[in-house]
Every structure is written in structure tokens, then in C-alpha cells.
Amino acid sequence: MALLNDIPIEIIQQIFNLLPKADLASLCLTNHSNRRHAEPCLYSTINFRWSTSEKPPIILLLRTLLSRPELFALIDTFSLVGNAPRHRMSQDQLRLAMPSNVSLSQFISAIEKTKAPYTDIWVARLETRHMDAFAGLLIAYLSNTTSLTITTNFIRNFHLVGKVLRSKALQFRPPFRFCGRFRF
């Protein structure tokens, strides 16, 4: 029986592209070889859906990406999608629950590294666990993304995301070099 390492990488990628994200995440935990092949498929497309009843796991993803910054380069398509209610969301609906094993210090350090002129506002929003601070941080570090979609829930009352997008287009490193499709 052939080992996975004996199969051409193109075939492995085709097989892994058919797997659900949960299976890819499990493969990453089995050994280094599987991780090397599964991570590009796992991180290539990230779609976050946000509704009043369901918030995306953006904090956990950000923690992983900031601890392994090379993973940002694997994100080709990034979508922040939501179905906005007719009424404005309350402040509680805009706040994220902070997992007990996650510290804000890693996120604050990443914000400070951007050298954005609005760092104080950004950190204050992060400390109150506001969604736009985390979404903005993720957007700030995207590097090879070719398609970026941001819809309703992520733009209504999210002035920080707009500031990050302007800064990303004009001054942040890494810039949007390859982003050919942008929906806002």
C-alpha cells in the first residue's frame, strides 16, 4: 500500500480540497506531513456568517493566525457575511464572548504593530470585545487574498473596519497586492 508521501502533491491537494473543514482540521493534528498538505486547503477559503443568534469564531481563528503568521498568506478568499436585522444591533449583540484560554495581549500587540493612527480607538474597541476590532485586525494582516467580501452586519456601525480597509489600501504592510475582487 502506498504512503501518502508517495502520492504526487497535486493529487493530494485535489483529494484534500474535497474534504470538509472539520476533517482538514483533524488531519492537521495527525502529523507534520498531513498538516503541511491540509493547511492550504483549510485556510484558503474562510467564510464567516454572523447573525443575531450566531457569532463567528473569529477570536479563535485570529489567535491561531497571530501565533503562526505564515498562515495569513494561505487565505485566498475571505468573507464576512451577515443577515442584518431591520433594527440596530445592541451593544451586547456586537460584543464577542472571550474564550477563557485567550488573552487580549496578543491582539493588542498585533494592533500596535500596524502603527495605525487610530490605535487607541482600536485597542479600546478590542478591550470591550467589539466585533469590528477583531474583524479589522484580521483584515489588517491579510496578504495574498484575491477575494474579500464584507456585508451588512460587518459594516453597519463598524467604522473601524472602514478605517482599516482605507489604511490597508494606502499604507499598511502587507498591502492588498492581489485582491482582484472586493465586495463591500
PDB file of C-alpha atoms in Angstrom:
ATOM      1  CA  MET A   1       0.000   0.000   0.000  1.00  0.00           C
ATOM      2  CA  ALA A   2       1.352   3.438  -0.965  1.00  0.00           C
ATOM      3  CA  LEU A   3       2.024   6.029   1.713  1.00  0.00           C
ATOM      4  CA  LEU A   4       0.512   9.488   1.418  1.00  0.00           C
ATOM      5  CA  ASN A   5       4.002  10.920   0.929  1.00  0.00           C
ATOM      6  CA  ASP A   6       4.452   8.703  -2.147  1.00  0.00           C
ATOM      7  CA  ILE A   7       1.487  10.300  -3.940  1.00  0.00           C
ATOM      8  CA  PRO A   8       2.125  13.420  -6.085  1.00  0.00           C
ATOM      9  CA  ILE A   9       1.274  16.618  -4.208  1.00  0.00           C
ATOM     10  CA  GLU A  10      -1.217  17.699  -6.897  1.00  0.00           C
ATOM     11  CA  ILE A  11      -3.304  14.583  -6.286  1.00  0.00           C
ATOM     12  CA  ILE A  12      -3.124  15.035  -2.514  1.00  0.00           C
ATOM     13  CA  GLN A  13      -4.336  18.632  -2.909  1.00  0.00           C
ATOM     14  CA  GLN A  14      -7.244  17.514  -5.109  1.00  0.00           C
ATOM     15  CA  ILE A  15      -8.278  14.930  -2.524  1.00  0.00           C
ATOM     16  CA  PHE A  16      -7.914  17.335   0.402  1.00  0.00           C
ATOM     17  CA  ASN A  17      -9.906  20.028  -1.435  1.00  0.00           C
ATOM     18  CA  LEU A  18     -12.918  17.696  -1.307  1.00  0.00           C
ATOM     19  CA  LEU A  19     -12.779  17.243   2.466  1.00  0.00           C
ATOM     20  CA  PRO A  20     -14.899  19.218   4.943  1.00  0.00           C
ATOM     21  CA  LYS A  21     -13.088  21.804   7.109  1.00  0.00           C
ATOM     22  CA  ALA A  22     -13.556  19.675  10.247  1.00  0.00           C
ATOM     23  CA  ASP A  23     -11.748  16.754   8.603  1.00  0.00           C
ATOM     24  CA  LEU A  24      -8.943  19.026   7.402  1.00  0.00           C
ATOM     25  CA  ALA A  25      -8.519  20.369  10.934  1.00  0.00           C
ATOM     26  CA  SER A  26      -8.307  16.799  12.239  1.00  0.00           C
ATOM     27  CA  LEU A  27      -5.721  15.913   9.582  1.00  0.00           C
ATOM     28  CA  CYS A  28      -3.586  18.851  10.696  1.00  0.00           C
ATOM     29  CA  LEU A  29      -3.378  17.278  14.136  1.00  0.00           C
ATOM     30  CA  THR A  30      -2.230  13.826  12.983  1.00  0.00           C
ATOM     31  CA  ASN A  31       1.337  14.540  11.808  1.00  0.00           C
ATOM     32  CA  HIS A  32       3.526  17.187  10.166  1.00  0.00           C
ATOM     33  CA  SER A  33       3.189  15.759   6.670  1.00  0.00           C
ATOM     34  CA  ASN A  34      -0.612  15.792   6.756  1.00  0.00           C
ATOM     35  CA  ARG A  35      -0.561  19.246   8.307  1.00  0.00           C
ATOM     36  CA  ARG A  36       1.656  20.579   5.512  1.00  0.00           C
ATOM     37  CA  HIS A  37      -0.809  19.275   2.904  1.00  0.00           C
ATOM     38  CA  ALA A  38      -4.055  20.091   4.740  1.00  0.00           C
ATOM     39  CA  GLU A  39      -3.358  23.656   5.899  1.00  0.00           C
ATOM     40  CA  PRO A  40      -3.523  25.271   2.430  1.00  0.00           C
ATOM     41  CA  CYS A  41      -6.962  23.698   1.918  1.00  0.00           C
ATOM     42  CA  LEU A  42      -8.124  24.539   5.433  1.00  0.00           C
ATOM     43  CA  TYR A  43      -7.182  28.220   5.264  1.00  0.00           C
ATOM     44  CA  SER A  44      -7.661  29.004   1.551  1.00  0.00           C
ATOM     45  CA  THR A  45     -11.315  29.997   1.944  1.00  0.00           C
ATOM     46  CA  ILE A  46     -12.685  31.456   5.147  1.00  0.00           C
ATOM     47  CA  ASN A  47     -16.376  32.310   5.285  1.00  0.00           C
ATOM     48  CA  PHE A  48     -17.759  33.818   8.466  1.00  0.00           C
ATOM     49  CA  ARG A  49     -21.513  34.177   8.798  1.00  0.00           C
ATOM     50  CA  TRP A  50     -22.887  36.353  11.563  1.00  0.00           C
ATOM     51  CA  SER A  51     -26.498  36.606  12.660  1.00  0.00           C
ATOM     52  CA  THR A  52     -28.194  37.743  15.848  1.00  0.00           C
ATOM     53  CA  SER A  53     -28.229  34.129  17.033  1.00  0.00           C
ATOM     54  CA  GLU A  54     -24.781  33.020  15.848  1.00  0.00           C
ATOM     55  CA  LYS A  55     -21.401  34.750  16.082  1.00  0.00           C
ATOM     56  CA  PRO A  56     -18.386  33.516  14.109  1.00  0.00           C
ATOM     57  CA  PRO A  57     -15.345  32.060  15.922  1.00  0.00           C
ATOM     58  CA  ILE A  58     -13.153  34.961  14.790  1.00  0.00           C
ATOM     59  CA  ILE A  59     -11.231  35.205  18.089  1.00  0.00           C
ATOM     60  CA  LEU A  60     -10.012  31.604  17.930  1.00  0.00           C
ATOM     61  CA  LEU A  61      -9.019  31.958  14.273  1.00  0.00           C
ATOM     62  CA  LEU A  62      -7.158  35.193  14.980  1.00  0.00           C
ATOM     63  CA  ARG A  63      -5.298  33.611  17.900  1.00  0.00           C
ATOM     64  CA  THR A  64      -4.104  30.812  15.609  1.00  0.00           C
ATOM     65  CA  LEU A  65      -3.162  33.154  12.764  1.00  0.00           C
ATOM     66  CA  LEU A  66      -1.261  35.570  15.005  1.00  0.00           C
ATOM     67  CA  SER A  67       0.676  32.723  16.604  1.00  0.00           C
ATOM     68  CA  ARG A  68       1.554  31.402  13.124  1.00  0.00           C
ATOM     69  CA  PRO A  69       1.603  34.490  10.829  1.00  0.00           C
ATOM     70  CA  GLU A  70       2.618  32.432   7.773  1.00  0.00           C
ATOM     71  CA  LEU A  71      -0.969  31.114   7.714  1.00  0.00           C
ATOM     72  CA  PHE A  72      -2.275  34.566   6.690  1.00  0.00           C
ATOM     73  CA  ALA A  73      -0.586  34.013   3.304  1.00  0.00           C
ATOM     74  CA  LEU A  74      -2.750  30.916   2.717  1.00  0.00           C
ATOM     75  CA  ILE A  75      -6.032  32.882   2.863  1.00  0.00           C
ATOM     76  CA  ASP A  76      -7.179  33.376  -0.724  1.00  0.00           C
ATOM     77  CA  THR A  77     -10.886  34.116  -0.196  1.00  0.00           C
ATOM     78  CA  PHE A  78     -12.187  35.848   2.914  1.00  0.00           C
ATOM     79  CA  SER A  79     -15.872  36.593   3.552  1.00  0.00           C
ATOM     80  CA  LEU A  80     -17.576  38.343   6.439  1.00  0.00           C
ATOM     81  CA  VAL A  81     -21.273  37.877   5.724  1.00  0.00           C
ATOM     82  CA  GLY A  82     -24.328  38.626   7.810  1.00  0.00           C
ATOM     83  CA  ASN A  83     -28.051  38.992   7.573  1.00  0.00           C
ATOM     84  CA  ALA A  84     -28.784  42.244   9.340  1.00  0.00           C
ATOM     85  CA  PRO A  85     -31.978  42.665  11.288  1.00  0.00           C
ATOM     86  CA  ARG A  86     -34.158  45.653  10.480  1.00  0.00           C
ATOM     87  CA  HIS A  87     -33.345  47.208  13.840  1.00  0.00           C
ATOM     88  CA  ARG A  88     -29.909  48.211  15.029  1.00  0.00           C
ATOM     89  CA  MET A  89     -27.967  45.618  16.934  1.00  0.00           C
ATOM     90  CA  SER A  90     -27.493  46.266  20.638  1.00  0.00           C
ATOM     91  CA  GLN A  91     -24.022  46.680  22.108  1.00  0.00           C
ATOM     92  CA  ASP A  92     -24.348  43.219  23.655  1.00  0.00           C
ATOM     93  CA  GLN A  93     -25.033  41.715  20.220  1.00  0.00           C
ATOM     94  CA  LEU A  94     -21.879  43.400  18.893  1.00  0.00           C
ATOM     95  CA  ARG A  95     -19.671  42.026  21.684  1.00  0.00           C
ATOM     96  CA  LEU A  96     -17.941  38.682  21.486  1.00  0.00           C
ATOM     97  CA  ALA A  97     -17.543  36.186  24.284  1.00  0.00           C
ATOM     98  CA  MET A  98     -13.877  35.808  25.118  1.00  0.00           C
ATOM     99  CA  PRO A  99     -12.736  32.184  25.476  1.00  0.00           C
ATOM    100  CA  SER A 100     -11.097  31.655  28.867  1.00  0.00           C
ATOM    101  CA  ASN A 101      -7.845  30.393  27.325  1.00  0.00           C
ATOM    102  CA  VAL A 102      -7.329  33.520  25.181  1.00  0.00           C
ATOM    103  CA  SER A 103      -5.526  36.668  26.309  1.00  0.00           C
ATOM    104  CA  LEU A 104      -6.052  40.092  24.749  1.00  0.00           C
ATOM    105  CA  SER A 105      -2.326  40.918  24.958  1.00  0.00           C
ATOM    106  CA  GLN A 106      -1.514  39.047  21.727  1.00  0.00           C
ATOM    107  CA  PHE A 107      -4.204  41.022  19.870  1.00  0.00           C
ATOM    108  CA  ILE A 108      -3.177  44.369  21.375  1.00  0.00           C
ATOM    109  CA  SER A 109       0.439  43.738  20.368  1.00  0.00           C
ATOM    110  CA  ALA A 110      -0.665  42.956  16.791  1.00  0.00           C
ATOM    111  CA  ILE A 111      -2.708  46.185  16.651  1.00  0.00           C
ATOM    112  CA  GLU A 112       0.252  48.231  17.895  1.00  0.00           C
ATOM    113  CA  LYS A 113       2.497  46.694  15.204  1.00  0.00           C
ATOM    114  CA  THR A 114       0.247  48.166  12.493  1.00  0.00           C
ATOM    115  CA  LYS A 115       1.224  51.682  13.657  1.00  0.00           C
ATOM    116  CA  ALA A 116      -2.245  52.894  12.682  1.00  0.00           C
ATOM    117  CA  PRO A 117      -3.023  56.481  13.768  1.00  0.00           C
ATOM    118  CA  TYR A 118      -6.212  55.221  15.451  1.00  0.00           C
ATOM    119  CA  THR A 119      -4.538  52.516  17.575  1.00  0.00           C
ATOM    120  CA  ASP A 120      -6.017  53.888  20.829  1.00  0.00           C
ATOM    121  CA  ILE A 121      -9.577  53.633  19.496  1.00  0.00           C
ATOM    122  CA  TRP A 122      -8.850  50.174  18.081  1.00  0.00           C
ATOM    123  CA  VAL A 123      -7.449  48.856  21.373  1.00  0.00           C
ATOM    124  CA  ALA A 124     -10.380  50.343  23.311  1.00  0.00           C
ATOM    125  CA  ARG A 125     -12.830  48.565  20.990  1.00  0.00           C
ATOM    126  CA  LEU A 126     -10.857  45.344  21.384  1.00  0.00           C
ATOM    127  CA  GLU A 127     -10.930  45.609  25.173  1.00  0.00           C
ATOM    128  CA  THR A 128     -14.733  45.840  25.056  1.00  0.00           C
ATOM    129  CA  ARG A 129     -14.685  42.740  22.782  1.00  0.00           C
ATOM    130  CA  HIS A 130     -16.386  44.585  19.928  1.00  0.00           C
ATOM    131  CA  MET A 131     -16.595  42.563  16.704  1.00  0.00           C
ATOM    132  CA  ASP A 132     -15.185  45.344  14.498  1.00  0.00           C
ATOM    133  CA  ALA A 133     -11.878  45.363  16.405  1.00  0.00           C
ATOM    134  CA  PHE A 134     -11.341  41.666  15.712  1.00  0.00           C
ATOM    135  CA  ALA A 135     -12.584  41.844  12.103  1.00  0.00           C
ATOM    136  CA  GLY A 136     -10.328  44.847  11.482  1.00  0.00           C
ATOM    137  CA  LEU A 137      -7.333  43.042  12.937  1.00  0.00           C
ATOM    138  CA  LEU A 138      -7.872  40.030  10.716  1.00  0.00           C
ATOM    139  CA  ILE A 139      -8.253  42.238   7.620  1.00  0.00           C
ATOM    140  CA  ALA A 140      -5.121  44.224   8.528  1.00  0.00           C
ATOM    141  CA  TYR A 141      -2.926  41.134   8.311  1.00  0.00           C
ATOM    142  CA  LEU A 142      -4.325  39.570   5.121  1.00  0.00           C
ATOM    143  CA  SER A 143      -1.596  39.365   2.487  1.00  0.00           C
ATOM    144  CA  ASN A 144      -2.400  37.118  -0.509  1.00  0.00           C
ATOM    145  CA  THR A 145      -6.167  37.463  -0.522  1.00  0.00           C
ATOM    146  CA  THR A 146      -7.660  37.667  -4.014  1.00  0.00           C
ATOM    147  CA  SER A 147     -11.309  37.970  -2.956  1.00  0.00           C
ATOM    148  CA  LEU A 148     -12.626  39.924   0.024  1.00  0.00           C
ATOM    149  CA  THR A 149     -16.347  40.196   0.816  1.00  0.00           C
ATOM    150  CA  ILE A 150     -17.759  42.229   3.697  1.00  0.00           C
ATOM    151  CA  THR A 151     -21.527  42.587   4.016  1.00  0.00           C
ATOM    152  CA  THR A 152     -24.219  44.071   6.192  1.00  0.00           C
ATOM    153  CA  ASN A 153     -23.535  43.028   9.789  1.00  0.00           C
ATOM    154  CA  PHE A 154     -19.826  43.737   9.432  1.00  0.00           C
ATOM    155  CA  ILE A 155     -20.222  47.271   8.056  1.00  0.00           C
ATOM    156  CA  ARG A 156     -23.212  48.722   9.884  1.00  0.00           C
ATOM    157  CA  ASN A 157     -21.797  50.790  12.770  1.00  0.00           C
ATOM    158  CA  PHE A 158     -18.358  49.320  12.088  1.00  0.00           C
ATOM    159  CA  HIS A 159     -16.367  52.472  11.387  1.00  0.00           C
ATOM    160  CA  LEU A 160     -13.153  50.758  12.445  1.00  0.00           C
ATOM    161  CA  VAL A 161     -13.408  48.181   9.634  1.00  0.00           C
ATOM    162  CA  GLY A 162     -13.690  51.063   7.147  1.00  0.00           C
ATOM    163  CA  LYS A 163     -10.618  52.752   8.623  1.00  0.00           C
ATOM    164  CA  VAL A 164      -8.635  49.520   8.436  1.00  0.00           C
ATOM    165  CA  LEU A 165      -9.674  48.996   4.807  1.00  0.00           C
ATOM    166  CA  ARG A 166      -8.577  52.536   3.890  1.00  0.00           C
ATOM    167  CA  SER A 167      -5.287  52.085   5.721  1.00  0.00           C
ATOM    168  CA  LYS A 168      -4.772  48.665   4.149  1.00  0.00           C
ATOM    169  CA  ALA A 169      -5.253  50.112   0.683  1.00  0.00           C
ATOM    170  CA  LEU A 170      -2.944  53.065   1.315  1.00  0.00           C
ATOM    171  CA  GLN A 171      -0.299  52.322   3.938  1.00  0.00           C
ATOM    172  CA  PHE A 172      -0.427  49.019   5.849  1.00  0.00           C
ATOM    173  CA  ARG A 173       2.010  46.213   5.260  1.00  0.00           C
ATOM    174  CA  PRO A 174       1.282  43.737   3.845  1.00  0.00           C
ATOM    175  CA  PRO A 175      -0.788  45.626   1.253  1.00  0.00           C
ATOM    176  CA  PHE A 176      -3.617  44.217  -0.833  1.00  0.00           C
ATOM    177  CA  ARG A 177      -1.341  43.181  -3.707  1.00  0.00           C
ATOM    178  CA  PHE A 178      -3.536  40.575  -5.298  1.00  0.00           C
ATOM    179  CA  CYS A 179      -7.089  41.446  -4.263  1.00  0.00           C
ATOM    180  CA  GLY A 180      -8.903  41.382  -7.595  1.00  0.00           C
ATOM    181  CA  ARG A 181     -12.418  41.054  -6.176  1.00  0.00           C
ATOM    182  CA  PHE A 182     -13.632  43.263  -3.370  1.00  0.00           C
ATOM    183  CA  ARG A 183     -17.272  43.500  -2.287  1.00  0.00           C
ATOM    184  CA  PHE A 184     -18.244  45.933   0.452  1.00  0.00           C
TER     185      PHE A 184
END
